[in-house]
Coordinates of C-alpha atoms and ligand atoms in Angstrom, one line a residue:
Chain M
M25 CA 0.0 0.0 0.0
T26 CA 1.3 3.4 -0.9
A27 CA -0.1 6.8 -0.8
G28 CA 0.6 9.7 -3.2
S29 CA 3.9 10.2 -5.0
S30 CA 7.1 12.0 -4.3
P31 CA 8.3 14.9 -6.4
Q32 CA 11.3 13.7 -8.4
S33 CA 13.2 16.9 -7.6
E34 CA 13.7 15.6 -4.0
L35 CA 16.1 12.8 -5.3
R36 CA 19.3 13.0 -3.5
I37 CA 21.8 10.8 -1.7
P38 CA 22.2 11.5 2.0
P39 CA 25.8 11.9 3.2
H40 CA 25.7 8.8 5.4
V41 CA 25.0 6.6 2.4
S42 CA 28.1 5.2 0.8
L43 CA 28.0 5.6 -3.0
D44 CA 28.7 2.0 -3.8
R45 CA 25.4 1.0 -2.3
V46 CA 23.4 3.3 -4.5
V47 CA 21.0 1.8 -7.1
W48 CA 18.6 4.1 -9.0
F49 CA 15.7 1.8 -8.4
D50 CA 12.5 3.6 -9.2
F51 CA 9.6 1.8 -7.4
R52 CA 7.0 3.5 -9.7
H53 CA 8.6 3.1 -13.1
D54 CA 11.1 0.3 -12.9
A55 CA 10.6 -1.7 -16.1
G56 CA 12.0 -5.0 -14.6
L57 CA 9.5 -4.7 -11.7
H58 CA 6.7 -4.3 -14.2
A59 CA 7.8 -7.3 -16.3
D60 CA 8.4 -9.7 -13.4
P61 CA 8.6 -8.4 -9.8
H62 CA 10.0 -11.6 -8.3
A63 CA 12.8 -11.9 -10.9
R64 CA 13.6 -8.3 -10.5
L65 CA 13.9 -8.6 -6.8
E66 CA 16.4 -11.5 -7.3
E67 CA 18.4 -9.2 -9.5
L68 CA 18.6 -6.7 -6.6
R69 CA 19.7 -9.5 -4.4
R70 CA 22.6 -10.1 -6.8
A71 CA 23.4 -6.4 -6.7
G72 CA 24.4 -6.6 -3.1
P73 CA 23.2 -7.2 0.5
A74 CA 22.4 -3.6 1.3
L75 CA 21.2 -1.1 -1.3
F76 CA 20.0 2.4 -1.2
T77 CA 17.8 4.0 -3.9
P78 CA 17.3 7.7 -3.9
H79 CA 13.7 7.0 -5.0
S80 CA 11.0 7.0 -2.3
R81 CA 8.8 4.0 -1.9
A82 CA 6.1 5.9 -0.1
L83 CA 4.9 9.5 0.4
T84 CA 7.9 11.0 2.2
G85 CA 11.5 10.5 3.1
P86 CA 14.9 10.8 1.5
G87 CA 15.1 7.6 -0.5
T88 CA 14.8 4.0 0.6
W89 CA 17.0 1.2 1.9
I90 CA 16.5 -2.2 0.5
F91 CA 18.2 -5.1 2.3
T92 CA 18.3 -8.2 0.2
S93 CA 19.3 -11.1 2.6
S94 CA 16.5 -12.9 4.5
A95 CA 18.6 -12.5 7.7
A96 CA 18.6 -8.7 7.5
I97 CA 15.0 -8.4 6.5
R98 CA 13.9 -10.7 9.3
A99 CA 16.0 -8.6 11.8
I100 CA 14.2 -5.4 10.7
F101 CA 10.8 -7.1 11.0
Q102 CA 11.7 -8.3 14.4
D103 CA 12.6 -4.8 15.8
P104 CA 9.5 -2.6 15.7
E105 CA 11.0 -0.2 18.2
T106 CA 13.7 0.7 15.8
F107 CA 11.8 0.1 12.6
A108 CA 8.4 1.6 13.1
S109 CA 5.2 1.2 11.0
G110 CA 3.5 4.3 12.4
G111 CA 2.7 6.9 9.7
V112 CA 4.0 4.7 6.9
R113 CA 0.6 4.7 5.2
P114 CA -1.1 8.0 6.0
F115 CA -4.4 7.4 4.2
G116 CA -6.5 9.1 6.9
Q117 CA -4.2 12.1 6.9
L118 CA -4.5 12.4 3.1
I119 CA -8.2 13.3 3.6
G120 CA -7.6 15.4 6.6
D121 CA -8.8 12.8 9.1
S122 CA -7.0 11.6 12.3
W123 CA -7.6 7.8 12.1
P124 CA -4.5 5.7 11.5
L125 CA -4.7 2.3 9.9
I126 CA -5.2 -0.2 12.7
P127 CA -3.2 -2.4 13.4
I128 CA -0.9 -2.1 10.5
D129 CA 0.3 1.4 11.2
I130 CA 0.4 1.0 15.0
D131 CA 3.6 0.4 16.9
P132 CA 4.2 -1.2 20.3
P133 CA 2.9 -1.1 22.9
D134 CA -0.6 -0.3 21.5
H135 CA -0.2 -2.7 18.6
A136 CA -0.5 -5.8 20.8
R137 CA -3.6 -4.4 22.5
Y138 CA -5.4 -4.2 19.2
R139 CA -4.2 -7.6 18.0
R140 CA -5.4 -9.2 21.2
V141 CA -9.0 -8.1 20.3
L142 CA -8.7 -8.9 16.5
N143 CA -6.9 -12.3 16.6
P144 CA -9.9 -14.3 17.8
M145 CA -12.1 -12.8 15.1
F146 CA -9.8 -14.4 12.4
S147 CA -8.9 -17.6 14.2
P148 CA -8.8 -20.9 12.3
A149 CA -11.9 -22.1 14.1
R150 CA -13.8 -19.0 13.0
M151 CA -12.5 -19.1 9.4
A152 CA -13.4 -22.8 9.1
Q153 CA -17.0 -21.8 9.6
L154 CA -16.7 -19.7 6.5
E155 CA -15.4 -22.5 4.4
P156 CA -18.8 -23.5 2.8
A157 CA -19.6 -19.8 2.0
I158 CA -16.1 -19.4 0.4
A159 CA -16.5 -22.5 -1.7
R160 CA -20.0 -21.4 -2.8
R161 CA -18.8 -17.9 -3.8
A162 CA -15.9 -19.4 -5.8
A163 CA -18.3 -21.6 -7.7
E164 CA -20.8 -18.8 -8.2
I165 CA -18.2 -16.5 -9.7
A166 CA -16.4 -19.1 -11.8
G167 CA -19.3 -21.2 -13.0
P168 CA -20.8 -18.7 -15.5
L169 CA -17.4 -18.3 -17.1
I170 CA -17.2 -21.9 -18.3
A171 CA -19.4 -21.5 -21.4
R172 CA -17.4 -18.4 -22.5
G173 CA -14.2 -20.3 -23.2
D174 CA -12.1 -17.5 -22.0
C175 CA -11.9 -14.8 -19.3
E176 CA -9.8 -12.0 -18.0
F177 CA -9.1 -13.8 -14.8
I178 CA -8.3 -10.7 -12.7
A179 CA -11.5 -8.8 -13.3
D180 CA -13.7 -11.8 -13.8
F181 CA -12.6 -13.8 -10.8
A182 CA -9.6 -12.7 -8.7
Q183 CA -11.1 -9.3 -7.8
P184 CA -14.8 -10.1 -7.2
F185 CA -14.0 -13.4 -5.2
P186 CA -12.3 -11.9 -2.1
V187 CA -14.5 -8.8 -2.2
S188 CA -17.6 -11.0 -2.1
I189 CA -16.1 -12.8 1.0
F190 CA -15.4 -9.4 2.6
L191 CA -19.0 -8.3 2.0
E192 CA -20.1 -11.6 3.6
L193 CA -17.9 -11.1 6.6
F194 CA -19.0 -7.5 7.1
G195 CA -22.6 -8.2 6.4
L196 CA -22.8 -5.9 3.4
P197 CA -25.1 -6.4 0.4
L198 CA -23.5 -8.1 -2.6
E199 CA -24.9 -5.3 -4.8
R200 CA -22.0 -3.1 -3.5
L201 CA -19.4 -5.4 -5.1
R202 CA -18.5 -3.0 -7.9
D203 CA -18.3 0.0 -5.6
F204 CA -15.9 -1.7 -3.3
I205 CA -13.7 -3.0 -6.2
G206 CA -13.6 0.6 -7.5
F207 CA -12.5 2.0 -4.1
N208 CA -9.9 -0.6 -3.8
E209 CA -8.3 0.0 -7.2
A210 CA -8.4 3.8 -6.8
I211 CA -6.8 3.7 -3.3
L212 CA -4.1 1.2 -3.9
K213 CA -3.2 2.0 -7.5
G214 CA -4.4 5.6 -8.0
E215 CA -2.8 8.9 -7.2
G216 CA -3.8 12.5 -6.5
E217 CA -7.4 13.5 -6.5
A218 CA -8.9 10.2 -7.6
Q219 CA -7.1 8.5 -4.7
V220 CA -8.3 11.0 -2.2
A221 CA -11.8 10.8 -3.4
A222 CA -11.8 7.0 -3.1
I223 CA -10.5 7.1 0.5
R224 CA -13.3 9.5 1.3
G225 CA -15.8 7.4 -0.4
L226 CA -14.7 4.2 1.3
R227 CA -14.6 6.0 4.7
D228 CA -18.1 7.4 4.3
L229 CA -19.5 4.0 3.2
L230 CA -18.0 2.2 6.1
R231 CA -19.0 4.8 8.6
E232 CA -22.6 4.7 7.3
E233 CA -22.5 0.9 7.8
I234 CA -21.1 1.3 11.3
L235 CA -23.9 3.7 12.2
R236 CA -26.4 1.3 10.9
R237 CA -25.0 -1.5 13.1
R238 CA -25.1 0.8 16.2
K239 CA -28.8 1.1 15.8
Q240 CA -29.4 -2.4 14.7
P241 CA -26.6 -4.9 15.6
S242 CA -26.3 -8.1 13.6
E243 CA -24.0 -11.1 13.4
D244 CA -21.3 -9.6 11.3
L245 CA -17.8 -8.5 12.0
L246 CA -18.6 -4.8 12.0
S247 CA -21.2 -5.4 14.8
E248 CA -18.6 -7.5 16.6
L249 CA -16.1 -4.6 16.4
L250 CA -18.8 -2.3 17.9
T251 CA -19.2 -4.5 21.0
A252 CA -15.5 -5.4 21.3
R253 CA -13.7 -4.1 24.4
I254 CA -10.2 -2.8 24.5
D255 CA -8.9 -2.3 28.0
G256 CA -12.5 -2.3 29.2
R257 CA -13.8 0.3 26.8
A258 CA -15.4 0.3 23.4
F259 CA -13.5 1.4 20.2
D260 CA -14.1 5.1 19.4
D261 CA -15.2 6.2 15.9
D262 CA -11.7 6.9 14.7
E263 CA -10.6 3.5 15.8
L264 CA -13.6 1.8 14.1
T265 CA -12.8 3.6 10.9
G266 CA -9.1 2.8 11.0
L267 CA -9.9 -0.9 11.7
A268 CA -12.6 -1.2 9.0
V269 CA -10.5 0.6 6.3
T270 CA -7.5 -1.6 7.2
L271 CA -9.3 -4.9 7.0
F272 CA -10.7 -3.8 3.6
L273 CA -7.4 -2.7 2.2
A274 CA -5.3 -5.5 3.6
G275 CA -7.6 -8.4 2.8
L276 CA -8.6 -7.8 -0.8
D277 CA -5.7 -6.7 -3.1
T278 CA -3.4 -9.2 -1.4
V279 CA -5.7 -12.1 -2.3
T280 CA -6.4 -10.8 -5.8
S281 CA -2.7 -10.4 -6.5
T282 CA -1.7 -13.8 -5.1
L283 CA -4.4 -15.4 -7.2
G284 CA -3.1 -13.7 -10.3
Y285 CA 0.4 -15.0 -10.0
M286 CA -0.8 -18.5 -8.9
F287 CA -3.0 -18.8 -12.0
L288 CA -0.4 -17.3 -14.3
Y289 CA 1.9 -20.0 -13.1
L290 CA -0.7 -22.8 -13.5
A291 CA -1.7 -21.5 -17.0
Q292 CA 1.9 -21.9 -18.1
A293 CA 2.8 -25.0 -16.1
Q294 CA 0.3 -27.5 -17.6
S295 CA 1.9 -30.4 -15.8
A296 CA 1.4 -28.7 -12.4
Q297 CA -2.2 -27.9 -13.3
S298 CA -3.0 -31.5 -14.2
L299 CA -1.2 -32.8 -11.1
L300 CA -3.8 -30.8 -9.1
R301 CA -6.6 -32.1 -11.2
D302 CA -5.5 -35.7 -10.6
K303 CA -4.5 -35.3 -7.0
P304 CA -6.7 -32.7 -5.2
E305 CA -5.0 -33.7 -1.9
L306 CA -2.0 -31.7 -3.1
I307 CA -4.0 -28.5 -3.0
G308 CA -2.9 -27.5 0.5
G309 CA 0.7 -28.0 -0.4
A310 CA 0.2 -26.1 -3.7
V311 CA -1.3 -23.1 -1.8
E312 CA 1.7 -22.9 0.4
E313 CA 4.3 -23.4 -2.4
L314 CA 2.6 -20.9 -4.7
L315 CA 2.3 -18.4 -1.8
R316 CA 6.1 -18.9 -1.2
M317 CA 7.0 -18.5 -4.9
F318 CA 4.8 -15.4 -5.4
N319 CA 5.0 -13.1 -2.4
V320 CA 3.1 -10.0 -3.3
V321 CA 3.9 -7.6 -0.5
M322 CA 6.7 -5.1 -0.3
T323 CA 6.0 -3.4 3.0
A324 CA 8.0 -0.6 4.6
R325 CA 9.3 0.7 7.9
R326 CA 10.8 4.0 9.1
A327 CA 13.8 4.1 11.4
T328 CA 13.0 5.8 14.8
R329 CA 16.7 6.1 15.7
D330 CA 20.2 5.7 14.3
T331 CA 21.2 2.1 14.1
V332 CA 23.3 -0.4 12.2
I333 CA 22.1 -3.4 10.1
D334 CA 24.5 -5.7 8.5
G335 CA 27.3 -3.2 9.2
V336 CA 25.4 -0.5 7.4
E337 CA 24.6 2.8 9.1
I338 CA 20.9 3.7 9.1
R339 CA 19.9 7.2 10.3
K340 CA 16.8 8.1 12.2
G341 CA 14.0 8.9 9.6
D342 CA 15.4 6.6 6.9
N343 CA 12.9 4.5 5.1
V344 CA 13.3 0.8 4.5
A345 CA 11.4 -1.3 1.9
L346 CA 10.8 -4.9 2.9
P347 CA 10.0 -7.2 0.0
T348 CA 9.1 -10.5 1.6
S349 CA 9.9 -12.3 -1.6
L350 CA 13.6 -11.9 -0.7
I351 CA 13.0 -14.1 2.4
S352 CA 10.8 -16.7 0.7
R353 CA 13.2 -17.2 -2.2
D354 CA 16.5 -16.8 -0.4
P355 CA 18.7 -19.7 -1.5
A356 CA 20.3 -19.5 1.9
E357 CA 17.1 -20.7 3.4
V358 CA 15.3 -22.6 0.7
E359 CA 16.5 -25.3 -1.6
S360 CA 15.8 -24.6 -5.4
P361 CA 13.8 -21.5 -4.5
D362 CA 12.7 -20.8 -8.0
E363 CA 11.2 -24.3 -8.5
A364 CA 7.6 -25.1 -7.5
D365 CA 7.4 -28.3 -5.4
F366 CA 3.9 -28.9 -4.1
M367 CA 5.3 -31.5 -1.7
R368 CA 7.9 -29.4 0.0
V369 CA 8.1 -30.2 3.7
D370 CA 8.3 -27.6 6.3
N371 CA 7.8 -24.9 3.8
R372 CA 8.6 -21.8 5.9
H373 CA 7.9 -18.8 3.7
S374 CA 7.2 -15.2 4.6
A375 CA 4.3 -14.4 2.2
F376 CA 2.4 -13.2 5.3
G377 CA 5.3 -11.2 6.7
Y378 CA 7.3 -11.7 9.9
G379 CA 7.4 -10.2 13.4
I380 CA 4.5 -8.5 15.3
H381 CA 2.6 -7.4 12.1
R382 CA 2.6 -10.8 10.6
C383 CA -0.7 -11.1 8.7
L384 CA -3.9 -11.2 10.8
G385 CA -5.9 -12.7 7.9
S386 CA -3.7 -15.6 6.9
H387 CA -6.3 -18.2 7.9
L388 CA -8.9 -16.6 5.8
A389 CA -6.4 -16.0 2.9
R390 CA -5.3 -19.7 2.9
R391 CA -9.0 -20.8 2.7
E392 CA -9.8 -18.4 -0.1
L393 CA -6.7 -19.5 -2.1
G394 CA -7.5 -23.2 -1.5
A395 CA -11.1 -22.8 -2.5
A396 CA -10.1 -21.0 -5.7
L397 CA -7.6 -23.7 -6.7
R398 CA -10.1 -26.5 -5.9
C399 CA -12.8 -24.8 -7.9
W400 CA -10.6 -24.2 -11.0
T401 CA -9.0 -27.6 -11.0
S402 CA -12.2 -29.6 -10.5
T403 CA -15.1 -27.8 -12.1
M404 CA -13.3 -25.7 -14.8
P405 CA -11.7 -27.1 -18.0
P406 CA -7.9 -27.1 -18.2
F407 CA -6.9 -23.5 -18.9
T408 CA -4.0 -21.9 -20.7
K409 CA -2.9 -18.4 -21.5
P410 CA -2.3 -17.0 -25.0
A411 CA 1.5 -17.2 -25.5
Q412 CA 1.9 -13.9 -27.2
V413 CA 0.5 -11.9 -24.2
R414 CA 3.3 -10.8 -21.8
P415 CA 2.1 -10.3 -18.2
V416 CA 2.5 -6.8 -16.8
S417 CA 2.7 -6.1 -13.1
T418 CA 1.8 -2.9 -11.3
G419 CA 1.8 -1.8 -7.7
I420 CA 4.6 -1.1 -5.2
G421 CA 3.3 -2.1 -1.8
V422 CA 1.4 -5.0 -3.3
F423 CA 2.5 -6.4 -6.7
S424 CA -0.3 -7.4 -9.0
L425 CA -0.9 -8.5 -12.5
A426 CA -2.6 -5.8 -14.5
R427 CA -4.6 -8.5 -16.4
L428 CA -4.5 -12.2 -17.0
D429 CA -6.2 -13.7 -20.1
L430 CA -7.1 -17.3 -19.8
T431 CA -8.6 -19.6 -22.4
W432 CA -9.9 -23.1 -22.5
A433 CA -11.5 -25.5 -25.0
Chain S
M28 CA 22.4 -29.2 28.3
P29 CA 18.7 -29.9 28.9
I30 CA 17.2 -32.5 26.7
I31 CA 13.9 -31.9 25.0
T32 CA 11.7 -34.6 23.4
Y33 CA 9.5 -33.6 20.4
T34 CA 7.1 -36.1 19.1
Q35 CA 6.3 -35.3 15.5
D36 CA 2.9 -35.9 14.0
D37 CA 4.2 -38.8 12.0
G38 CA 5.2 -40.5 15.2
T39 CA 8.9 -39.8 14.9
V40 CA 10.4 -39.0 18.3
R41 CA 13.2 -36.4 18.3
R42 CA 15.4 -36.1 21.5
V43 CA 17.6 -33.1 21.1
D44 CA 20.0 -31.1 23.2
A45 CA 18.7 -27.6 23.9
A46 CA 20.8 -24.7 24.9
A47 CA 19.4 -22.8 27.8
G48 CA 18.2 -19.3 26.8
L49 CA 16.7 -20.4 23.5
T50 CA 13.0 -21.2 23.2
V51 CA 11.4 -24.5 22.5
M52 CA 10.4 -23.1 19.0
E53 CA 14.0 -21.9 18.2
V54 CA 15.5 -25.3 19.1
A55 CA 12.9 -27.1 17.0
L56 CA 13.8 -25.0 13.9
Q57 CA 17.6 -25.4 14.5
Q58 CA 17.3 -29.1 14.9
G59 CA 14.9 -29.5 11.9
V60 CA 12.0 -30.8 14.0
S61 CA 9.1 -31.2 11.5
G62 CA 5.8 -29.5 11.8
I63 CA 6.6 -26.2 13.6
A64 CA 6.2 -23.3 11.2
A65 CA 6.8 -20.4 13.5
D66 CA 5.8 -17.9 10.8
C67 CA 6.3 -14.8 12.8
G68 CA 9.6 -15.8 14.4
G69 CA 8.4 -15.6 18.0
A70 CA 6.6 -12.3 17.9
L71 CA 3.3 -13.8 19.2
S72 CA 1.4 -12.9 16.0
C73 CA 1.0 -16.2 14.1
A74 CA 0.3 -19.1 16.5
T75 CA 2.0 -21.5 14.1
C76 CA 4.5 -22.7 16.7
H77 CA 1.8 -24.6 18.6
V78 CA 2.7 -27.7 20.7
Y79 CA 0.9 -29.9 23.1
V80 CA 2.9 -30.2 26.4
A81 CA 3.0 -33.6 28.1
P82 CA 0.5 -33.4 31.0
D83 CA 3.0 -34.0 33.8
W84 CA 5.2 -31.2 32.4
F85 CA 2.4 -28.7 31.7
D86 CA 2.2 -27.3 35.3
R87 CA 5.9 -27.1 35.7
L88 CA 6.2 -24.4 32.9
V89 CA 6.0 -20.7 33.6
P90 CA 2.3 -20.1 32.9
A91 CA 1.3 -18.6 29.6
S92 CA 1.0 -14.8 29.6
E93 CA -2.3 -13.2 28.8
D94 CA -1.1 -12.4 25.3
E95 CA -0.2 -16.0 24.8
L96 CA -3.5 -17.2 26.1
A97 CA -5.3 -15.0 23.7
M98 CA -3.1 -16.2 20.9
L99 CA -3.8 -19.9 21.7
E100 CA -7.3 -19.3 20.4
F101 CA -5.6 -18.5 17.1
T102 CA -4.1 -22.1 16.9
F103 CA -5.7 -24.8 14.7
D104 CA -6.8 -27.2 17.4
P105 CA -6.3 -25.8 20.9
Q106 CA -6.4 -28.2 23.8
P107 CA -6.0 -27.7 27.6
N108 CA -2.3 -28.6 27.3
S109 CA -1.6 -26.3 24.4
R110 CA 1.3 -23.8 24.4
L111 CA 3.1 -21.7 21.9
S112 CA 6.6 -23.0 21.8
C113 CA 8.1 -19.6 21.1
Q114 CA 7.0 -18.6 24.6
I115 CA 8.7 -21.4 26.4
E116 CA 12.2 -20.5 27.3
I117 CA 14.6 -23.3 28.0
V118 CA 16.0 -23.4 31.5
P119 CA 17.9 -26.2 33.2
A120 CA 14.8 -27.3 35.2
L121 CA 13.1 -28.2 31.9
D122 CA 15.6 -31.0 31.3
G123 CA 13.4 -33.9 30.0
L124 CA 10.5 -31.7 28.7
E125 CA 8.2 -33.6 26.3
V126 CA 6.1 -31.9 23.7
A127 CA 4.0 -33.2 20.8
V128 CA 3.8 -31.4 17.5
P129 CA 0.2 -31.0 16.2
A130 CA -1.0 -32.5 12.9
R131 CA -1.3 -29.0 11.4
Q132 CA -0.4 -25.4 12.3
F133 CA -3.1 -23.7 10.1
Ligands
LIG11 C1 -2.7 -13.9 0.1 C2 -3.2 -12.9 0.8 C3 -2.5 -12.1 1.8 C4 -1.2 -11.8 1.9 C5 -0.1 -12.2 0.9 C6 -1.0 -10.9 3.0 C7 0.2 -10.4 3.5 C8 0.4 -9.7 4.6 C9 1.7 -9.1 5.0 C10 3.0 -9.4 4.3 C11 1.5 -8.4 6.1 C12 2.5 -7.7 7.0 C13 2.6 -6.2 6.6 C14 3.7 -5.5 7.4 O1 4.4 -6.1 8.2 O2 3.8 -4.3 7.2 C15 0.0 -8.5 6.4 C16 -0.6 -7.8 7.4 C17 -1.9 -7.8 7.6 N1 -2.9 -8.5 6.9 FE1 -2.5 -9.7 5.4 N2 -2.2 -10.8 3.6 C18 -3.1 -11.5 2.9 C19 -4.5 -11.6 3.2 C20 -5.1 -10.9 4.2 C21 -6.5 -11.0 4.5 C22 -7.5 -11.9 3.8 C23 -6.8 -10.2 5.5 C24 -8.2 -10.0 6.1 C25 -8.5 -9.7 7.3 C26 -5.5 -9.6 5.9 C27 -5.4 -8.7 7.0 C28 -4.1 -8.2 7.4 C29 -4.0 -7.2 8.5 C30 -5.1 -6.6 9.3 C31 -2.6 -7.0 8.6 C32 -1.9 -6.1 9.6 C33 -1.5 -6.9 10.8 C34 -0.8 -6.1 11.9 O3 -0.4 -5.0 11.6 O4 -0.6 -6.6 13.0 N3 -4.5 -10.0 5.1 N4 -0.6 -9.2 5.4
LIG12 S1 6.3 -18.1 16.4 FE1 4.6 -16.9 15.9 S2 3.5 -17.1 17.8 FE2 5.2 -18.4 18.2

């Protein structure tokens, strides 16, 4: 997730950065990143363990550090006192509001207080109850595509599927599907006025729904947030907004994007696809392995004090980009990291991050991804992708395929 | 060095030397014990380092903190003897500790 863009005139190399670490990596316009983000990140790994780009990943700050070893990235994730999340995604501020994104932009000690309330709402037991609804939605969205013989997988399935689950969780009418997809796109991919308008639109819509639940509570997650207690009190309006907006932004694009790369892979690797058709018991392993191969998140932190990582001097205020793919594909940790092996044992990837902010929604995400793979390898015909179309990725905080054309006979 | 016994879900029993100061999760990862994911690295945010502690050991452990108790709900199949292995620090008195790794972490 990123907000706004930084004026190019700010580009400079701060004096504490040694010149041999500088790469002119432009998060917004890097051609390699657009062609294949995972391969491009591996290229950065080969460029050195600690890189500095004068380009900014987010709204503010003098350039960005990129550490490329899993050990360094893990160390940064594990030290939220030094590498803070507060203020990294100032969406509320962009529209003149005071709510932060909760819990993703909250630092210790408050962060744990919020997670304590949220964790049970996304526990495996709770998410297991959703499984039938998730499978049903996958079938409802994919089913009508069969007769067409082709689809644009992102718009036709990968976007509406997780949004429909979100609507189900939040008790929102399915007719709002297109509104929510529109907000999501404009906030995460847009800039300037369009982005600001979408944040406002999303905030207003969610606030309206919160008000409705105040008058008439129901069984959904929004109602649950209204009755939840944090240190013996209810959440205030700003907290409710920050929570609702975060759950929306964190839980949709990530799933859409991961689905995109998973299905691009399966459309190209016919043998892997038929393996799943013949052996559906491998789907759990396939979800994990494809999550590992295609990490979509490149999150960020800001240094709260001067420190040293890997012998490199970091100054207070410096920004750090954290592409989790560089953990999940680090040859120092994973054997043959660029090969998909659905039977990998103890597959310890970092698609969901690491440290205190490690994904709240992983149990939901895994069930959504599993249901999508199951649906497409059991009820849908074998699919391929037209060879002449090159995939294009967009996004900085979350990489995603701009489109994915699939065809079947 | 204290010795810890992990029973993996496939029935394999792993008896390993554990350096005091590490956690039961860290030792499992170092020694290649199968079935402990530990996605968050001990930050109490993933609950994928879940173990079942042998009943006669359970009460001898430092009790779970409130944060850990809340997080145990986030495990796949919580039982009365569930603990998060990243929260169990190895001390000499834990020599002989026995834990079982659950069938799945998520
Ligand atoms: C495949 C899908 C998903 C991926 C790859 C993913 C990945 C991640 C990552 C890498 C982080 C850590 C960000 C950071 O450290 O700055 C994160 C955090 C988070 N994710 Fe997910 N996520 C996914 C799905 C979901 C879903 C479905 C939800 C729905 C609730 C969700 C909710 C969250 C929340 C609330 C956080 C912030 C947690 C905190 O700050 O403590 N995610 N996710
Ligand atoms: S390793 Fe994540 S909670 Fe123990």
